[in-house]
Short mmCIF file of C-alpha atoms and ligand atoms in Angstrom, two decimals:
data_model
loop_
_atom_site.label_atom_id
_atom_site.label_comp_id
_atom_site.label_asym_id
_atom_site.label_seq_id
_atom_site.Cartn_x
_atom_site.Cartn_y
_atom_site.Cartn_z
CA UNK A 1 -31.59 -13.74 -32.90
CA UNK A 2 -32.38 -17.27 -32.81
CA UNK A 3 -31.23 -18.60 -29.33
CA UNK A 4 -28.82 -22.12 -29.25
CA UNK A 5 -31.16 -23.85 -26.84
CA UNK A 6 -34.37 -23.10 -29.07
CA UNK A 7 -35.21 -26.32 -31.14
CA UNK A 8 -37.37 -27.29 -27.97
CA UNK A 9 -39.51 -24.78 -28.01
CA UNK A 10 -42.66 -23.55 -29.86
CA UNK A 11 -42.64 -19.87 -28.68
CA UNK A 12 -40.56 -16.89 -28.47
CA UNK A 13 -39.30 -16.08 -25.07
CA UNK A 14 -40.92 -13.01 -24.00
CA UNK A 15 -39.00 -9.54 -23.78
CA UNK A 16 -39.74 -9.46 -20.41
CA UNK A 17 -38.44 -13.11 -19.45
CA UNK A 18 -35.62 -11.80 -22.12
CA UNK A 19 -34.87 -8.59 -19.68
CA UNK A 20 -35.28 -10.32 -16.42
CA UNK A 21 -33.29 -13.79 -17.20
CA UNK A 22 -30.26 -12.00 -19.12
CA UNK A 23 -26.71 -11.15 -17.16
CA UNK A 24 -24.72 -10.09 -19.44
CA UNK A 25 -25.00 -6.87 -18.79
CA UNK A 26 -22.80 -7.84 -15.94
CA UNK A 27 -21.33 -11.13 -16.81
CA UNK A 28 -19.50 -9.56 -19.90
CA UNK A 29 -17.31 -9.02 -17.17
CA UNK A 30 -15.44 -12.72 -17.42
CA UNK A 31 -15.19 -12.29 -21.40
CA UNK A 32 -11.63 -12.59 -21.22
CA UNK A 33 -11.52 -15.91 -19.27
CA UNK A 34 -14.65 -16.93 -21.32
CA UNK A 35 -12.28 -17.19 -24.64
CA UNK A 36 -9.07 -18.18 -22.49
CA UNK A 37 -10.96 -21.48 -21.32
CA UNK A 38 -12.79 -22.26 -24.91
CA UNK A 39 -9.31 -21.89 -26.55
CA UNK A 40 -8.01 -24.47 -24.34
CA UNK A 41 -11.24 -26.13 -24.90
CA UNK A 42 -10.82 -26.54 -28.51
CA UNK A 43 -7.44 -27.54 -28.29
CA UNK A 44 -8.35 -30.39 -26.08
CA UNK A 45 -11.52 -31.38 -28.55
CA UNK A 46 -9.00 -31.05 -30.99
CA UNK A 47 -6.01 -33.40 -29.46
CA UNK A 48 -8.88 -35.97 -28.99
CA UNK A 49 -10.19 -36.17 -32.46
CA UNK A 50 -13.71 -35.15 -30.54
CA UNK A 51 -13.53 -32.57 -33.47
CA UNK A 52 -11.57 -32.37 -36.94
CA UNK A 53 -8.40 -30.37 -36.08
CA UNK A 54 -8.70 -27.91 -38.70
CA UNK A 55 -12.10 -27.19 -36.74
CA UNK A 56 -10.46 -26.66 -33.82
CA UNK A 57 -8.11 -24.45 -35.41
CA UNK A 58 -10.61 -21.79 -37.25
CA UNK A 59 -12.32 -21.77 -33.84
CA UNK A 60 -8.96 -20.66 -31.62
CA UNK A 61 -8.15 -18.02 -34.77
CA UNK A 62 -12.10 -16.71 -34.18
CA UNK A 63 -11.74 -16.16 -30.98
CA UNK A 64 -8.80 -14.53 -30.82
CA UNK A 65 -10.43 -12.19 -33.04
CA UNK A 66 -13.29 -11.55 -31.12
CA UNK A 67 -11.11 -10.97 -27.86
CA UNK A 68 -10.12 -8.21 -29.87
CA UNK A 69 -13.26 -6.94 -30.89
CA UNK A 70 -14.00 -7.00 -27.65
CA UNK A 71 -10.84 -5.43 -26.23
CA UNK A 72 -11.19 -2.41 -28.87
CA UNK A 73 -14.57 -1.52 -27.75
CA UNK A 74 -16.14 -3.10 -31.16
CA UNK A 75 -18.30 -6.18 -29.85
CA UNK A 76 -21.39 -5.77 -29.48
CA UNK A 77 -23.33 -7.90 -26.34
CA UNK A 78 -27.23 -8.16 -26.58
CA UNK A 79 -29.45 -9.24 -23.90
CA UNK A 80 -31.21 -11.53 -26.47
CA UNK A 81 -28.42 -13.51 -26.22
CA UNK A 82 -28.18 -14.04 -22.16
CA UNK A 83 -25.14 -14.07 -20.89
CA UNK A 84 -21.55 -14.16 -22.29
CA UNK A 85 -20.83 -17.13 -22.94
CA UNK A 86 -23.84 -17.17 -25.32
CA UNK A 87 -22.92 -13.74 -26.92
CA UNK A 88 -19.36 -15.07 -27.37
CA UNK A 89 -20.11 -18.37 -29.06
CA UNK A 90 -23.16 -16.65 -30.99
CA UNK A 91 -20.36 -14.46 -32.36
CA UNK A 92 -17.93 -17.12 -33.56
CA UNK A 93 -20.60 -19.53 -35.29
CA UNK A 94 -21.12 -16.30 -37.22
CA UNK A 95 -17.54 -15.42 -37.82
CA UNK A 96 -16.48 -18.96 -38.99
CA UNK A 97 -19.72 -20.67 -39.50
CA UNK A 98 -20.83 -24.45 -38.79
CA UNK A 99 -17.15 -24.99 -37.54
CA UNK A 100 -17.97 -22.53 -34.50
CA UNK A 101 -21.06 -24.75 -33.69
CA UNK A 102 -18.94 -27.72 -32.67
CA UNK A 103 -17.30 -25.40 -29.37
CA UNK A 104 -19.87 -25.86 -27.03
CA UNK A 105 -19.27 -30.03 -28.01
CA UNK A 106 -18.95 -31.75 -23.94
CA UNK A 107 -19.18 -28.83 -22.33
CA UNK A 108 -22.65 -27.03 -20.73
CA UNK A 109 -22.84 -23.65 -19.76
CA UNK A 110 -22.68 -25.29 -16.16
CA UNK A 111 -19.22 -25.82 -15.84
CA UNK A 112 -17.76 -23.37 -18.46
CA UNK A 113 -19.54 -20.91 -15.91
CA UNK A 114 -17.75 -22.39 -13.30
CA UNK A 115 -14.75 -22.36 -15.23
CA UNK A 116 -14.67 -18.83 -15.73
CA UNK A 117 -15.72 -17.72 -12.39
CA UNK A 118 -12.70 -19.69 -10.89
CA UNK A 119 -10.42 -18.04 -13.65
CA UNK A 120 -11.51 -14.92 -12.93
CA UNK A 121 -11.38 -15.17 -9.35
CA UNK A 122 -8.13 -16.70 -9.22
CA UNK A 123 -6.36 -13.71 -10.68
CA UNK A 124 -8.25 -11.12 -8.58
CA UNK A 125 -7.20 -12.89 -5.83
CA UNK A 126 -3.69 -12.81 -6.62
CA UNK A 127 -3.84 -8.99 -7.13
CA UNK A 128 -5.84 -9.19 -3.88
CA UNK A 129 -2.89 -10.96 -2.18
CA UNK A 130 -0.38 -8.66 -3.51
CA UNK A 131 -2.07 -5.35 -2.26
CA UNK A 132 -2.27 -7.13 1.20
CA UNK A 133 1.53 -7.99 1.41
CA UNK A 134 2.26 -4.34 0.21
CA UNK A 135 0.19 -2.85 3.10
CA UNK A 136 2.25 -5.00 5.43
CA UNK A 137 4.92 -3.60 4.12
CA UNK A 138 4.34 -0.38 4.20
CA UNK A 139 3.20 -1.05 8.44
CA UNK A 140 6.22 -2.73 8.81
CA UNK A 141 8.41 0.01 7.52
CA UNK A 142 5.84 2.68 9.54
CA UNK A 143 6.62 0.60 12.40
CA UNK A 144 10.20 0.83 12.09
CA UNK A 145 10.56 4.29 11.12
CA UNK A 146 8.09 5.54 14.37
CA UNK A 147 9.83 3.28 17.00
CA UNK A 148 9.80 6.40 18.90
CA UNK A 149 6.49 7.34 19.53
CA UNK A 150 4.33 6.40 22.76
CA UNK A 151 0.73 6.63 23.22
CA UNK A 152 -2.00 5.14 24.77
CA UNK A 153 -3.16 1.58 24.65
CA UNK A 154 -7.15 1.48 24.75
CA UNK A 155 -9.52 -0.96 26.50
CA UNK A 156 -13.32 0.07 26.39
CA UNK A 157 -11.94 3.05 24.41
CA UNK A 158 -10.56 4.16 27.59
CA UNK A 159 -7.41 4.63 28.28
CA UNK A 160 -5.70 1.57 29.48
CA UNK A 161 -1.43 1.19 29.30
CA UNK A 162 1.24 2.73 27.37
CA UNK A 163 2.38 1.17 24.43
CA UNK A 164 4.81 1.98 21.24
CA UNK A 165 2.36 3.63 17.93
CA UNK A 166 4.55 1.12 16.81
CA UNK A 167 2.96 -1.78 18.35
CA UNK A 168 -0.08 -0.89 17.24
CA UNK A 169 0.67 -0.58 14.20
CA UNK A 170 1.74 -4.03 14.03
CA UNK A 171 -1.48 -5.31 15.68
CA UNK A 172 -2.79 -4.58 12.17
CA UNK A 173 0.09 -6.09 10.35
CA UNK A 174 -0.66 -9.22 12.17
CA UNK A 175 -4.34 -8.87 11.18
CA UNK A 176 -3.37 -8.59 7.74
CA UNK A 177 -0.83 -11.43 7.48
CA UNK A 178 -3.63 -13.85 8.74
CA UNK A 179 -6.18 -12.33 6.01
CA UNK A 180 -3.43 -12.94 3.27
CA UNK A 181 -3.59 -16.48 4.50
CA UNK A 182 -7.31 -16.63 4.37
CA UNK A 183 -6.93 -15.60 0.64
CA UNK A 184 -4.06 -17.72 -0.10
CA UNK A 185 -6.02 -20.22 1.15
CA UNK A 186 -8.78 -19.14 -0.82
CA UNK A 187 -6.72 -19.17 -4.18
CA UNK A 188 -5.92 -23.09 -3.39
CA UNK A 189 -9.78 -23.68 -3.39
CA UNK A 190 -10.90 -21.96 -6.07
CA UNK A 191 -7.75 -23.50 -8.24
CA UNK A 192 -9.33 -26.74 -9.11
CA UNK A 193 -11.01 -26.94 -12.60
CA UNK A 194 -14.63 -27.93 -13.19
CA UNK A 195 -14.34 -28.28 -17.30
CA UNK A 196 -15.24 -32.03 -18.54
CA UNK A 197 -18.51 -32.24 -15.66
CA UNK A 198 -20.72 -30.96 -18.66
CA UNK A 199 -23.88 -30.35 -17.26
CA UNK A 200 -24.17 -32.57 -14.53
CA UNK A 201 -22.71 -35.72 -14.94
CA UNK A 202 -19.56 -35.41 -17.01
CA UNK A 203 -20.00 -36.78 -20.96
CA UNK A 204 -20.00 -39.80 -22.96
CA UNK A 205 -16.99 -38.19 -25.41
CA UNK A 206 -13.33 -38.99 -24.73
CA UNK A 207 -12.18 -35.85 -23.29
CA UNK A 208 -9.18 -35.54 -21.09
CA UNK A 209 -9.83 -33.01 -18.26
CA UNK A 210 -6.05 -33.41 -17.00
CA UNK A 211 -4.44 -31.92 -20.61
CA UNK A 212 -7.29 -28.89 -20.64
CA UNK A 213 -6.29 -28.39 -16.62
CA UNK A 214 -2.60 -28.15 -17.95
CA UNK A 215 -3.47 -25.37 -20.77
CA UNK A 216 -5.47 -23.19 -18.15
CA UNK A 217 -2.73 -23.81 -15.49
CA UNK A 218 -4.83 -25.41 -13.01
CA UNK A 219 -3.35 -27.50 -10.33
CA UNK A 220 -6.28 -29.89 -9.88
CA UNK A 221 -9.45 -31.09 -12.04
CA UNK A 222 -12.61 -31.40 -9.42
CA UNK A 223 -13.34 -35.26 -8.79
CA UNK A 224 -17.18 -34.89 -8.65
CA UNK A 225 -19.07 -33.95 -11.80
CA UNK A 226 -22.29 -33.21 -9.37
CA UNK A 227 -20.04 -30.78 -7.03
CA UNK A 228 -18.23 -28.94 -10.00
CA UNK A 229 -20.91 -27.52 -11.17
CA UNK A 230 -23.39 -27.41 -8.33
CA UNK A 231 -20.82 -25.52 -4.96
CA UNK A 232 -19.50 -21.93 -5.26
CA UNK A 233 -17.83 -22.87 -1.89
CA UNK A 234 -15.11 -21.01 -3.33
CA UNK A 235 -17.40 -17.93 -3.77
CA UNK A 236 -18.20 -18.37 -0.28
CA UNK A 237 -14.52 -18.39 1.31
CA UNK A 238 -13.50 -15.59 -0.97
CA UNK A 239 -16.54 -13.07 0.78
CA UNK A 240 -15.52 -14.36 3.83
CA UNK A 241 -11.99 -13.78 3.43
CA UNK A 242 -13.18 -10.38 2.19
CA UNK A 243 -15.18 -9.56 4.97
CA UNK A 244 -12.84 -10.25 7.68
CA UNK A 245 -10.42 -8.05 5.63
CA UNK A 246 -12.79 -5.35 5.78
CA UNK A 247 -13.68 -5.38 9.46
CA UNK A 248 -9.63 -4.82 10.16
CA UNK A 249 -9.81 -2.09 7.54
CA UNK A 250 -13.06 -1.20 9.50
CA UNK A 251 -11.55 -0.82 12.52
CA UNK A 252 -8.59 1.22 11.63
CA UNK A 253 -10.37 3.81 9.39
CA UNK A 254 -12.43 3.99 12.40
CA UNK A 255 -9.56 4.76 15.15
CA UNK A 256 -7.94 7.16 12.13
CA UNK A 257 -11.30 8.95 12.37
CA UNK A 258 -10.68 9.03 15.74
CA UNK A 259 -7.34 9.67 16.12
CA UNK A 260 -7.38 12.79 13.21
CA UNK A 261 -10.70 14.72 15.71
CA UNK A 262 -9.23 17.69 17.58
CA UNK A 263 -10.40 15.65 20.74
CA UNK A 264 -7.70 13.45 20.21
CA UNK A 265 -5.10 15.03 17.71
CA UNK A 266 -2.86 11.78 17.42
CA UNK A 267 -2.66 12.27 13.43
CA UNK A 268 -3.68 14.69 10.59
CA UNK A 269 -4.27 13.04 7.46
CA UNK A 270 -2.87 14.04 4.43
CA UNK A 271 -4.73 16.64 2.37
CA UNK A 272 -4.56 14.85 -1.15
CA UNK A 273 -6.10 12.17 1.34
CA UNK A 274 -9.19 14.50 2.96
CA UNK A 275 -12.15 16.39 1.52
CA UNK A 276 -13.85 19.39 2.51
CA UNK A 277 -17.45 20.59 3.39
CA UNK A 278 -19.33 22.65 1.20
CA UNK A 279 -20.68 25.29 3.53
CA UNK A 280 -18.45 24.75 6.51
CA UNK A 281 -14.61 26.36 5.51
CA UNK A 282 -12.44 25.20 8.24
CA UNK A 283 -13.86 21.35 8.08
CA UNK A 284 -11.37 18.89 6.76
CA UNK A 285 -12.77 15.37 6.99
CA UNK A 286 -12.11 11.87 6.75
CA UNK A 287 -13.38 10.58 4.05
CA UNK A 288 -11.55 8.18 2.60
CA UNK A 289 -11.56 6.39 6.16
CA UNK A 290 -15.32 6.84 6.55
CA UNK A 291 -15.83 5.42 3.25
CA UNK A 292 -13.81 2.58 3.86
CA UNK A 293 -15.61 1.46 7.21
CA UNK A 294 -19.23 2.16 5.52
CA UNK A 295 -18.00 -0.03 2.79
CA UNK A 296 -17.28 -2.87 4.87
CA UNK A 297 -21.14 -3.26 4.78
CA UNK A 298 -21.49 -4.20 1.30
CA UNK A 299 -19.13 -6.38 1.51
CA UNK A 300 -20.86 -8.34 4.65
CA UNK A 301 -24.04 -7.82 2.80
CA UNK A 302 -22.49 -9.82 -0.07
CA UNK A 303 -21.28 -12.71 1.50
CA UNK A 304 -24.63 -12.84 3.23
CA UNK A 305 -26.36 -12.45 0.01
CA UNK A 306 -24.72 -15.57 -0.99
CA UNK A 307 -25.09 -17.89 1.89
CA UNK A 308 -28.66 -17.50 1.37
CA UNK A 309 -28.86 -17.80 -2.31
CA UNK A 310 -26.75 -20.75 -1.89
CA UNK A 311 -28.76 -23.05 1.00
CA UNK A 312 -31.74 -24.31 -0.21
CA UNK A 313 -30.35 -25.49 -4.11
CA UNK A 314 -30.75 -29.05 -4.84
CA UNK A 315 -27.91 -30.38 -6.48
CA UNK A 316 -26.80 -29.48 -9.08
CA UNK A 317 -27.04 -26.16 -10.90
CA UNK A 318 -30.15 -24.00 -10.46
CA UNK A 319 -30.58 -20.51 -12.11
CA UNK A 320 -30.38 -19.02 -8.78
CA UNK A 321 -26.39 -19.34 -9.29
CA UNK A 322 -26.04 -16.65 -11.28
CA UNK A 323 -27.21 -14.06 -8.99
CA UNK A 324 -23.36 -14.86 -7.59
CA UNK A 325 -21.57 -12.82 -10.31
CA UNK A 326 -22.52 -9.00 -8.58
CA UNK A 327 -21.44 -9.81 -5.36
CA UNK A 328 -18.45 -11.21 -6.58
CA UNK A 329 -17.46 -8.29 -8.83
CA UNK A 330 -18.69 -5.77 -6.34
CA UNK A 331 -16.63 -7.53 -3.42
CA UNK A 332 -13.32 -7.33 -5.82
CA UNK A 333 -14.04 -3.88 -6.44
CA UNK A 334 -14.39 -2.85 -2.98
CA UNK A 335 -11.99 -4.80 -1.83
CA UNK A 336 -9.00 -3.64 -4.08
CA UNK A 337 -10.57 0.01 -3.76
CA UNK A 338 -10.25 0.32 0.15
CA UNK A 339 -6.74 -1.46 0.10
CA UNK A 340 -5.45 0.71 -2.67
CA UNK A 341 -6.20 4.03 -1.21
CA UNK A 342 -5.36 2.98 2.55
CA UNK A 343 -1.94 1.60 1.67
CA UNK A 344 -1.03 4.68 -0.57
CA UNK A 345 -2.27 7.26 1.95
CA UNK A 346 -0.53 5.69 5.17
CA UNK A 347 3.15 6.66 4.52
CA UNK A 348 1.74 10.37 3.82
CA UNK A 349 -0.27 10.50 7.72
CA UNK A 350 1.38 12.74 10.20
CA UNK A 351 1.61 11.34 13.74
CA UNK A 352 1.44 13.68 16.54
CA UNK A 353 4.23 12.47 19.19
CA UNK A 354 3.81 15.36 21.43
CA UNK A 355 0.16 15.24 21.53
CA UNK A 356 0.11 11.11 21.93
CA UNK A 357 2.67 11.14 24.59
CA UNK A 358 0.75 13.73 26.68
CA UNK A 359 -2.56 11.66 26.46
CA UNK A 360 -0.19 9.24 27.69
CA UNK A 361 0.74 10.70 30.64
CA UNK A 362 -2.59 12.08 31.58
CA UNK A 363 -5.08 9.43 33.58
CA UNK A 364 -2.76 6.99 35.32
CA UNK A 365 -2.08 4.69 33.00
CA UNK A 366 0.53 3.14 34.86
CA UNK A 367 -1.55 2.05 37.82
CA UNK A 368 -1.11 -1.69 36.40
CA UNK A 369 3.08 -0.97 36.46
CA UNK A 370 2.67 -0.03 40.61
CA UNK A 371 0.18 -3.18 41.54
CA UNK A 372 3.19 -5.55 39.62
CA UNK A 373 6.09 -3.67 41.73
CA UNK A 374 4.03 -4.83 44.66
CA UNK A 375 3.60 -8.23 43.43
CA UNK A 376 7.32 -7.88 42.88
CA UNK A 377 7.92 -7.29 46.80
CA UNK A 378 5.75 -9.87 47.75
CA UNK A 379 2.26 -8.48 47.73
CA UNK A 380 -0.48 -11.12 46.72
CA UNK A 381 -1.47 -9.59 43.12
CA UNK A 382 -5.13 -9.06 44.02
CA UNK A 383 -4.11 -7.58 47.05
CA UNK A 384 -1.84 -4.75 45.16
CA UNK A 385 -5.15 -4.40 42.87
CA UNK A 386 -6.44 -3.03 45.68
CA UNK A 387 -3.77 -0.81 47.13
CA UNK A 388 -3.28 0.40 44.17
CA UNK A 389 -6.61 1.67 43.71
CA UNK A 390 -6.93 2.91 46.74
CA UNK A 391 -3.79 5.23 45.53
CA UNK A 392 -5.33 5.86 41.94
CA UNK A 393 -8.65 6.66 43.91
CA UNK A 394 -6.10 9.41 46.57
CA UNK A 395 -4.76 10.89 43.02
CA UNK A 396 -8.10 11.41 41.23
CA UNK A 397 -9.42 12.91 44.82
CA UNK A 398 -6.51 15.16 44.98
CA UNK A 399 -5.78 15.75 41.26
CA UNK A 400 -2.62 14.42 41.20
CA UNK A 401 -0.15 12.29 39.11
CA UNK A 402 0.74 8.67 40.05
CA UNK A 403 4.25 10.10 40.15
CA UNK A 404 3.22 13.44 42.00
CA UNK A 405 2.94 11.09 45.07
CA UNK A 406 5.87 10.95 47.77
CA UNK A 407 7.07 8.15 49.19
CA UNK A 408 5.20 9.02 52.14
CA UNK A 409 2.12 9.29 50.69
CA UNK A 410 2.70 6.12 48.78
CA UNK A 411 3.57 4.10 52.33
CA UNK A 412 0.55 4.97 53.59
CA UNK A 413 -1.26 2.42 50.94
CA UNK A 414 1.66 -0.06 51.80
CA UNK A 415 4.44 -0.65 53.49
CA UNK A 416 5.94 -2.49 50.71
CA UNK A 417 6.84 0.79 48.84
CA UNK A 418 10.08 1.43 48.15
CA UNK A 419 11.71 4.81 46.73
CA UNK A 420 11.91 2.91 43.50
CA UNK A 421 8.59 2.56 43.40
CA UNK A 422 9.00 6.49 41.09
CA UNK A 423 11.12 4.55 38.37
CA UNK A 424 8.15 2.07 37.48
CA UNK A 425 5.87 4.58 37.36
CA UNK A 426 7.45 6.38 34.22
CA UNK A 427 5.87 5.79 31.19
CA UNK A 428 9.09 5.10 29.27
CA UNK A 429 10.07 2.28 31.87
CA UNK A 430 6.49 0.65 31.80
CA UNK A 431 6.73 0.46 27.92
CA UNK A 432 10.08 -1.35 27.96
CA UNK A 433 9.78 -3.21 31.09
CA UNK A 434 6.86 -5.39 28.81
CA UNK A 435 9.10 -7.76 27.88
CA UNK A 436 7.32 -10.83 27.57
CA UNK A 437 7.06 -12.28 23.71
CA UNK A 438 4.78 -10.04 21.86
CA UNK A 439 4.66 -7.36 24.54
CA UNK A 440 5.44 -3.46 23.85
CA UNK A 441 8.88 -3.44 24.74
CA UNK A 442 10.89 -1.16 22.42
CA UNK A 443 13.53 -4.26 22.52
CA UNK A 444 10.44 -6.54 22.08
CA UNK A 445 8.44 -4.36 18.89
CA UNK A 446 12.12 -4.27 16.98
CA UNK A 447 12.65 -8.04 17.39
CA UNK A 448 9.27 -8.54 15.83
CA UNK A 449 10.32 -5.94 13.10
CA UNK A 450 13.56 -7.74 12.33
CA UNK A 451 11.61 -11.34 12.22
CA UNK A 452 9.17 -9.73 9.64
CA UNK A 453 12.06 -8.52 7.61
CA UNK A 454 13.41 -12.30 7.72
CA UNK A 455 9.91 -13.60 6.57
CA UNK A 456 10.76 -11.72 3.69
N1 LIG B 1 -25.58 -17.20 -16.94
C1 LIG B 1 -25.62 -18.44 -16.25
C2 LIG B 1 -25.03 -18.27 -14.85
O1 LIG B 1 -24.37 -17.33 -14.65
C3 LIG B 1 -24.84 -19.46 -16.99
C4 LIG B 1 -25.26 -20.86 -16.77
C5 LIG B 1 -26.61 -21.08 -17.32
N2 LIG B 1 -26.97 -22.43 -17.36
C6 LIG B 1 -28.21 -22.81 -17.52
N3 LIG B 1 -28.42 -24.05 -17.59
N4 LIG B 1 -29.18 -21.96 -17.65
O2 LIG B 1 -25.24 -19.05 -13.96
#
């Protein structure tokens, strides 16, 4: 197959530069955005008399064929030919002959590959954005529907204070409203349109960047011909965005790991949602959560995969640019993957309440409730630190509950005790005396539910 570019040159490219140059064993991947931004291409070329209209018109009908060929499994791609937007135009000079050849007229390779990259992107991230705002959802309504259930706040992984499963789950729903932003964010960047720089420097032919902008729905056209084809700064913020997704999903399928062990029992996972162990016949593991953390790596590994390929290229494009396609595709894989399966399998996960609330009363986690009902009476705060764990220290001695104390035994660490020093020690009051905005206060955890629901 004779190659577009290969008037220049006096040899054939050998198979091996052939094999080791060629993506589109990968990049067939953007085929449908390839033909969505030459169509709108050609109709520009054509509005501006840059080529006969009846040109323009056999090359829109062509490709529209060949996005069928392609969509019924026909098309053939061949490495001989690159990449896809070489495979694609290949196939339409063939289909409608010399016509075809006048496509690729203002336009390099450079910035239709940007072009279709941001295309591409743009609707993975909305399908990105919408998973996201379903998994809030779904904590939201988890939230709601648990309001219930107490357990044990962590620090260090050791147990710290009580709070509501309820505000924890809304840690994460937090988490995930900033990550939506991120993308959102994200979507805004990577919605500007690069068409019209050509290769480099934009084109002596009267094109008019604003009208193809319009066809592909783009709500800017990029101001620097040099930039457009040269940054994938909107590769960059989209594996960052991703990343810092991941480590939240990270961190919850890790404390689901932990939380589903018979050392802690808080949860058993569903199991449509589990997998078993081929010698072992009891075992019923994790693995959809352990999956989801290990895959959190790739994704990292991605986004610094592309930092580096990215920080030593002279402006403008370099070669090196298309190693950005895999870790693209393999980050919206991943990405949709781990959201998909987490947000279908949480409304299925059984929460313990029995087991949660008697970790909760185990290990005096209301030590911090009795040093603030002496700071209450009067007591300097670092000075009812201290009392209080001189008491905590008494309990551990004599295996006792804070509440197994009596009032005696509690005025012997200060006289500031009172008898209802016992009500602040219950877990129940400690939980709803946290009143303060964003504290784990039943009253406080349903306000924030209602203001989600008004967000709405
Ligand atoms: N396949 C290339 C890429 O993904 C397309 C652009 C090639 N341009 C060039 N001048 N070689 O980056």
């Amino acid at each position: 197959m004779k190659k577009p570019w290969a008037g220049r040159f006096a040899e054939k490219t050998a198979k091996i530069v052939e094999a080791f140059t060629a993506s589109v064993h990968f990049d067939k991947r953007l085929w449908r955005h390839d033909i969505e931004g030459s169509i709108a291409h050609a109709k520009m070329l054509g509005k501006q008399n840059i080529i006969p209209q009846k040109d323009a018109n056999l090359i829109i009908k062509g490709l529209n064929e060949i996005k069928k060929e392609i969509e019924s499994g026909k098309f053939k791609f061949s490495d001989e030919l690159e990449d896809v937007h070489m495979n694609i135009e290949h196939a339409l000079i063939k289909k409608i002959g010399p016509a075809g050849g006048r496509l690729h007229t203002a336009r390099s390779r450079n910035d239709q590959v940007a072009l279709d990259l941001r295309l591409y992107l743009r609707d993975e991230l909305k399908e990105i954005i919408s998973l996201i705002d379903n998994f809030r959802e779904v904590l939201a309504a988890l939230a709601e529907k648990y309001i219930d259930i107490i357990m044990p706040g962590y620090t260090h992984l050791q147990r710290a204070q009580p709070v509501l499963l309820s505000h924890h789950l809304l840690a994460y729903y937090e988490m995930l409203k900033r990550d939506e932003e991120r993308f959102r964010n994200c979507l805004k960047i990577t919605n500007v349109m690069p068409l019209g720089s050509a290769a480099m420097s934009g084109t002596t032919l009267p094109i008019d960047r604003k009208y193809t902008a319009k066809l592909l729905g783009f709500s800017e056209v990029s101001c620097n011909s040099m930039d457009a084809v040269a940054d994938r700064d909107f590769v960059l913020e989209f594996l960052s965005a991703s990343s810092v997704l991941m480590v939240h999903l990270s961190r919850l399928a890790e404390e689901f790991i932990l939380w589903c062990s018979s050392e802690f029992g808080f949860i058993e996972l569903p199991d449509a949602y589990s997998t078993g162990s081929s010698i072992m016949p009891q075992k019923k593991n994790p693995d959809v959560m352990e999956l989801t953390r290990g895959k959190s790596g790739r994704v990292f590994g991605h986004l610094v995969s592309m930092l580096t390929i990215q920080k030593w290229l002279p402006l403008t494009y370099n070669r090196d640019m298309q190693e950005d396609k895999e870790p693209v595709f393999d980050t919206v894989d991943t990405v949709k993957a781990c959201l998909s399966v987490i947000v279908s399998m949480m409304p299925k996960v059984k929460f313990n309440k029995t087991r949660m609330a008697k970790a909760t009363e185990e290990g005096l986690l209301t030590a911090t409730d009795l040093a603030e009902y002496l700071v209450k009476k009067g007591v300097p705060f670092r000075d009812a630190h201290e009392i209080t764990g001189r008491a905590v220290r008494y309990c551990i001695e004599n295996n006792k509950a804070l509440t197994g104390l009596t009032l005696n035994e509690f005025k012997q660490f200060s006289n500031a005790t009172d008898k209802d020093v016992f009500r602040c020690l219950k877990v129940n009051e400690s939980i709803n005396r946290k009143t303060s905005f964003g504290g784990t206060a039943t009253k406080e955890v349903l306000r924030a539910i209602k203001q989600i629901k008004n967000e709405k």
